[in-house]
Amino acid sequence: MSATTQQISAPSPGIVLRLKRYMLRHPGVARLGVVLLLFVAWEIAARWFVDPMFLAPPSKVLFAFDDVLATRGVPAALRLTFFELAIAFSIAVVIGVVVGLAVGLSKFGNRSFMPIILLLYGIPQITILPIFILYFGIGAASKIAFGVTHGMFPIMMAVVAGVQNIKPILMVSARSMGASRWQILRYVIYPHMIPSFFSGMRLGMTGVLLGVLLAELYVSTAGIGYFTSVFTQNFDPTKLLGLVAMLAAMAIVLNEVVRRAEVHFARWRD
Amino acid sequence: MTTIATPDAAKADAAIRVRNVSHHFGEEGEARHVRALLDTSLDVERGELLCLIGPSGCGKSTLLNVMGGLFEPTTGTVTVGDKPVRGPMPHDIAFIFQENALFPWNTIFENIMLGMTFQGVPKSEREDRARRALEAVGLDEFADHYPSQLSGGMRQRAALARALSLETSILLMDEPFGALDEQTRMVLGEDLSVLLSRSKKTIVFVTHSLGEAVFLADRVAVFSARPGTIKEVIEIDEPHPRKPEFMTSAKFHTLRDRLYELLHDEIRKSMSQSAKPKRAYEDAVAKGEA
Amino acid sequence: MSAPRDRFKGGLASRLVQVGFLVAISVLWYLATTRWGVNKLLLPNPLNVWDQLVDVIAKGEYLNDLRITLTELAFAFAISMVSGTLIGFAISRSPYFTKVFEPLFAGIYSIPIILFLPLYVLFFGLGPASKIALGTTISFFPVVLSTIAGFSNVDRVLVTAAKSMGASDYQLFRYVLVPAALPVILTGLRMGFTVALLSIIGSETIASLGGLGHRIVNLAENMDMARMFAYIVFAIAIAAFLNTTVSVLEARGKRQR
């Protein structure tokens, strides 16, 4: 479709056609256009069609960031959430790597514990969130713990997969050149594991974000959850959207950091 | 019982001696049980290029792996020089595999260096030897490329460079050009012939290609269908390095036809067998039984 | 020679480790509550939990909550399944649209959408509507992404071959595109189902008037621990049953294409 449009418009292109051709060559720009269009639709809907008790236009939300941050306790709650995410992620990575290596490197460990890990991973953890709050309180500890249990499994799985999916020929080839066990671990298994380790980190980050934010939203007497319920009860969509937008931005930045790392460390893959 | 061993006088000079080797994959009675190699004996002379040729699944790759100590034979013995083979012998034997066995996360240069690290070459020598090996295969400009950035032919040249850098007296090549197109294989075959005529290495070369076998080999060992054993050994009396003209000569064609005649029935026989042996072989490699 | 027996022994040992693990946890749980004096308000006696579970099931008390959760799930999944596959197919028809929308969807999917729950609650209220809306939103993305991937990665050779034999557009769709794309789409549908279930129980837990998640929170607030544990076990069993069913359907669909 795109190709024919380009060919037909070859002679003396007008401004519209030129724009069209530009968009065709740069899907990224068009994507940005789609996003902008969505915001415009939202703006129009919020300004003229929807009760302001429920929805605020994006322009207003943007200018309400100051207001949100000026609300007593919000900056502290955001900082705390960020801190919880960082701690939970670090713990999830450590547990995920240690358990993943222990299980992945031994045939017996793999056969014995992989089913248990899969079983635990399959449990919908959200059902036990109340237990976490009960045991760890409404403070940071419960949220970190819930983030860790969400983040560690994907990392474990990725480490196990990374250790195991090595092409057998590479192991045989290393052995034929006289590689010791340690050298195989250091020069074959370790580098092979790196890319899947980083994609595990990305999935782990997604899990940690989910776990921490779920727990934050669940506890309505402190932190982010407190403010979202206050803003909801006050029918203050501007501030609510502002707060959610800031958290979403936090999530996007953290995801992006891990994704960049993944791309960087997997560059030998064609 | 096939015993294709050179006369006693020449035995002293055998680089690899294979005696009554059989190899099974899996256990008797198991679904995966495959008798890949049956009571095979063979002497590889020092400095010769021996081709192993035969239908798929006839056990020629198995024999190569047994020679190199990557598989332990079910019965029989292999000696290299005067040492019995009980595992990989990185100081005597270098391998080149069919698939791309370069480490994808290392550059070509790093791959060659790593091979020498494994083999235990002193640090000070490695870089120099790696450069020389790369020059020998004409890849010096691509030292810092990753394997995924090279063509299949270049990757196999790099694998050859890695094997050369190990400076072993024996080179075992398992269908090294198997995954390449016909034209690339021809050129690589010519280059290999030139390279090896200078190096005085002992080479065992597994191939599917009749032309490749005749063009490269001093002797060609023809395998029977599974369970494989050596049916006949044919001499190719033509000096190295072989010229491209050899390929169009009457002598080449006579030899090639002779090989075809020997192989034809065996190929038919092996085609009526199932495709299992490859699986069994891969399983063995994956499980690390190899 | 002894390799198969060793393998058998290895398998047996692994089973023993697994059973031992589960037994150890149960025994530890039991001992903690009966011998070591762990507070009943933190950890109820497992036998007590079992009695409560039997009671919940025998009295049929779970029915109302289960019905709410399942209804929400059915609506959410039905909507995301239909919209996801249709939109995904439409987008996959043009490589250009694929390039525009696919990264956009993937980007949104990587944000924890549960964040928007407060907005949904504000908009749709505390009832089932907000759960359905959130469940739909969250499960839409895996479905649409896998549909796009499934249809746009169909081997060109298959399409060319079918066209060379004179296949009509419908025949191409019915006999080439759908069977080729189906495995990927089915995987996406399975993932969509799983995340829909999770997000519905999750949003019930956070803000709701009914459903299994709501019941668990309610019991937690009343400190009725044994019954809460019983409901947790029940919810996990339901989720396991549903997820297994869907996985089986996925596997069957992949075999039968």
Short mmCIF file of C-alpha atoms in Angstrom, two decimals, chain A residues 107 167-170 172-179 183 187-188 191-192 267-268 270, chain B residues 70 88 90 95 97 100-102 104-105 114-115 117-119 146 148 162 285 287 290:
data_model
loop_
_atom_site.label_atom_id
_atom_site.label_comp_id
_atom_site.label_asym_id
_atom_site.label_seq_id
_atom_site.Cartn_x
_atom_site.Cartn_y
_atom_site.Cartn_z
CA LYS A 107 20.80 -31.68 36.44
CA LYS A 167 24.22 -25.03 21.61
CA PRO A 168 25.80 -28.41 22.49
CA ILE A 169 28.35 -27.94 19.72
CA LEU A 170 29.84 -24.97 21.59
CA VAL A 172 31.85 -29.93 22.64
CA SER A 173 34.07 -27.50 20.78
CA ALA A 174 35.36 -25.96 24.03
CA ARG A 175 36.05 -29.40 25.45
CA SER A 176 37.89 -30.45 22.32
CA MET A 177 40.22 -27.49 22.77
CA GLY A 178 40.95 -28.57 26.32
CA ALA A 179 38.72 -26.20 28.30
CA GLN A 183 36.85 -22.27 31.77
CA TYR A 187 33.99 -18.44 28.81
CA VAL A 188 30.99 -20.39 27.50
CA PRO A 191 28.64 -15.09 28.23
CA HIS A 192 25.85 -17.21 26.83
CA ARG A 267 24.67 -6.85 20.71
CA TRP A 268 26.63 -9.88 19.52
CA ASP A 270 23.47 -10.27 14.87
CA LEU B 70 34.80 -36.77 22.33
CA PRO B 88 39.89 -34.78 24.34
CA PRO B 90 43.79 -30.63 22.77
CA PHE B 95 38.46 -30.15 15.60
CA PHE B 97 32.76 -28.93 13.15
CA ASN B 100 29.29 -22.92 13.22
CA ALA B 101 31.09 -23.64 16.47
CA LEU B 102 32.51 -20.16 16.97
CA PRO B 104 28.93 -15.88 18.98
CA TRP B 105 29.66 -13.46 21.83
CA LEU B 114 40.11 -18.26 23.55
CA GLY B 115 40.96 -21.56 21.86
CA THR B 117 43.52 -20.10 26.36
CA PHE B 118 41.69 -23.40 26.61
CA GLN B 119 44.64 -25.29 25.20
CA TYR B 146 31.49 -10.98 15.34
CA SER B 148 27.12 -13.20 12.99
CA ARG B 162 41.18 -21.24 15.30
CA VAL B 285 25.95 -34.61 22.36
CA LYS B 287 23.50 -34.98 27.28
CA ALA B 290 29.85 -37.34 24.05
#
